[in-house]
Structure formats: structure tokens, C-alpha cells
Short mmCIF file of C-alpha atoms in Angstrom, two decimals:
data_model
loop_
_atom_site.label_atom_id
_atom_site.label_comp_id
_atom_site.label_asym_id
_atom_site.label_seq_id
_atom_site.Cartn_x
_atom_site.Cartn_y
_atom_site.Cartn_z
CA GLN A 1 128.94 101.36 89.15
CA VAL A 2 125.56 103.04 89.15
CA GLN A 3 124.41 105.85 86.92
CA LEU A 4 121.74 108.14 88.34
CA VAL A 5 119.58 110.30 86.12
CA GLU A 6 117.36 113.02 87.55
CA SER A 7 114.29 114.50 85.90
CA GLY A 8 111.29 116.61 86.79
CA GLY A 9 112.89 119.96 87.47
CA GLY A 10 111.58 123.19 86.05
CA LEU A 11 110.08 126.58 86.74
CA VAL A 12 107.19 126.86 89.16
CA GLN A 13 105.47 129.66 91.05
CA ALA A 14 105.74 129.96 94.79
CA GLY A 15 103.24 127.67 96.48
CA GLY A 16 103.35 125.19 93.64
CA SER A 17 104.57 121.60 93.49
CA LEU A 18 107.09 119.52 91.59
CA ARG A 19 108.07 115.89 91.70
CA LEU A 20 111.67 114.99 90.98
CA SER A 21 112.62 111.50 89.85
CA CYS A 22 115.96 109.76 90.02
CA THR A 23 116.30 106.56 88.01
CA ALA A 24 119.26 104.26 88.54
CA SER A 25 120.95 102.10 85.93
CA ARG A 26 120.60 99.05 88.17
CA SER A 27 118.74 97.89 91.23
CA ILE A 28 118.83 100.23 94.20
CA VAL A 29 117.80 97.57 96.70
CA SER A 30 121.40 97.12 97.82
CA ILE A 31 122.09 100.85 98.08
CA ASN A 32 121.85 101.74 101.75
CA THR A 33 121.04 105.41 101.41
CA MET A 34 119.31 107.20 98.58
CA GLY A 35 119.00 110.93 98.96
CA TRP A 36 118.51 114.32 97.42
CA TYR A 37 120.87 117.26 97.81
CA ARG A 38 120.66 120.78 96.46
CA GLN A 39 123.05 123.57 95.69
CA ALA A 40 122.10 127.18 95.15
CA PRO A 41 124.54 129.68 93.56
CA GLY A 42 127.19 130.72 96.06
CA ASN A 43 126.11 128.06 98.56
CA GLU A 44 127.47 124.70 99.53
CA ARG A 45 125.65 121.55 98.56
CA GLU A 46 123.23 120.57 101.31
CA LEU A 47 121.21 117.51 102.18
CA VAL A 48 117.50 117.87 101.46
CA ALA A 49 116.17 114.39 102.20
CA ALA A 50 117.51 110.87 102.59
CA ASP A 51 116.10 107.36 102.89
CA THR A 52 118.41 104.94 104.70
CA ARG A 53 117.56 101.26 104.83
CA ARG A 54 118.81 99.11 107.69
CA PHE A 55 117.61 95.55 108.25
CA GLY A 56 114.47 96.24 106.23
CA THR A 57 113.55 99.42 108.07
CA SER A 58 113.47 102.78 106.33
CA TYR A 59 114.86 105.81 108.15
CA LEU A 60 113.93 109.16 106.66
CA ASN A 61 115.89 112.32 107.26
CA TYR A 62 114.88 115.82 106.14
CA ALA A 63 116.47 119.22 106.31
CA ASP A 64 114.58 121.43 108.74
CA SER A 65 113.81 123.87 105.95
CA VAL A 66 111.79 121.28 104.00
CA LYS A 67 110.12 119.26 106.76
CA GLY A 68 106.40 119.03 106.20
CA ARG A 69 106.72 120.16 102.57
CA PHE A 70 108.98 117.58 100.87
CA THR A 71 108.65 113.80 100.83
CA ILE A 72 111.24 111.28 99.68
CA SER A 73 110.17 107.84 98.52
CA ARG A 74 111.66 104.80 96.83
CA ASP A 75 110.17 102.54 94.19
CA ASN A 76 112.60 99.63 94.19
CA PRO A 77 111.03 97.67 91.28
CA LYS A 78 111.45 100.79 89.13
CA ASN A 79 114.95 101.57 90.47
CA THR A 80 113.64 105.06 91.14
CA VAL A 81 113.67 107.54 93.99
CA TYR A 82 111.27 110.46 94.11
CA LEU A 83 111.21 113.81 95.82
CA GLN A 84 107.74 115.29 96.07
CA MET A 85 108.04 119.01 96.72
CA ASN A 86 104.98 120.96 97.82
CA SER A 87 104.46 124.54 98.95
CA LEU A 88 107.60 125.57 97.13
CA LYS A 89 109.32 128.79 98.10
CA PRO A 90 111.77 130.99 96.17
CA GLU A 91 114.51 129.88 98.56
CA ASP A 92 114.07 126.32 97.29
CA THR A 93 115.59 127.43 94.01
CA ALA A 94 118.69 125.32 93.36
CA VAL A 95 120.15 122.50 91.34
CA TYR A 96 118.91 119.26 92.89
CA TYR A 97 121.16 116.21 92.86
CA CYS A 98 120.32 112.58 93.45
CA ASN A 99 122.77 110.60 95.57
CA GLY A 100 123.25 106.93 96.30
CA ARG A 101 125.59 105.83 99.05
CA THR A 102 126.60 102.37 100.17
CA GLY A 103 129.79 101.37 101.93
CA ALA A 104 132.67 103.22 100.33
CA TYR A 105 130.69 104.02 97.20
CA ASP A 106 129.09 107.38 96.55
CA TYR A 107 127.09 107.99 93.36
CA TRP A 108 125.78 111.28 92.00
CA GLY A 109 123.45 112.32 89.24
CA GLN A 110 124.06 115.27 86.96
CA GLY A 111 121.48 117.47 88.68
CA THR A 112 118.21 119.07 87.68
CA GLN A 113 117.36 122.75 88.02
CA VAL A 114 114.43 123.85 90.14
CA THR A 115 113.45 127.50 89.96
CA VAL A 116 110.67 128.93 92.13
CA SER A 117 109.40 132.36 91.18
CA SER A 118 107.81 134.72 93.69
#
């Protein structure tokens, strides 16, 4: 079992930046994919960014709507995954969830609210 705890959400003006953190209760080295999802009211949860490790190589995947603005990164010694969000837009407003996926296991954090005002 892995517990994931997100932090770093908040209220920011359009054009601003936030960095979300997701800290795991144990090492994330063995977790194949660490990612961030978001869910806005009335919408389905959607993938924002993911970092998949295969044979030592990192494969990054971003939603089209955040490419060039968001960056996902891992800090394995700190058991932490980050989501750097720049040039935020009101449509980025959502609850952001951290996810870890490996084999048949799928772990989720409790979510952190990001609100972007216009």
C-alpha cells in the first residue's frame, strides 16, 4: 500500500504559477507511472500529466491543454512528484489528484484544490 498526499494548491490569478507536490508514504522508485489528474465540477476526471518509467527511461505525457505550461517531475529520494503549473488559466480550475500506478495497483491522493481567477 502507498499513501499519497498532495499539497500546494490554492487561489491564484490568471497568468500566475503554482507548484503541486505529491509525497508518497514509501519509495516511488518501483511505481511505474506517477501522474496528475484533475476534475472540475460537472466534468470527468482527466489526465493532466504522467511520468512513466520503463527500463530506466522516463516517458512524459501531457494533456494537450497544458502542454508548454505544465511540467511533471519526480524526486525519487524524496518520494515526491511535482507538477509545476505556469501561465495558469481560469479553465485550469479543478481539484488535482496525484496518482501512482504499477501493475494491478492504482493509488490516489485525496486531492488539492486549484482555483484560477480571471
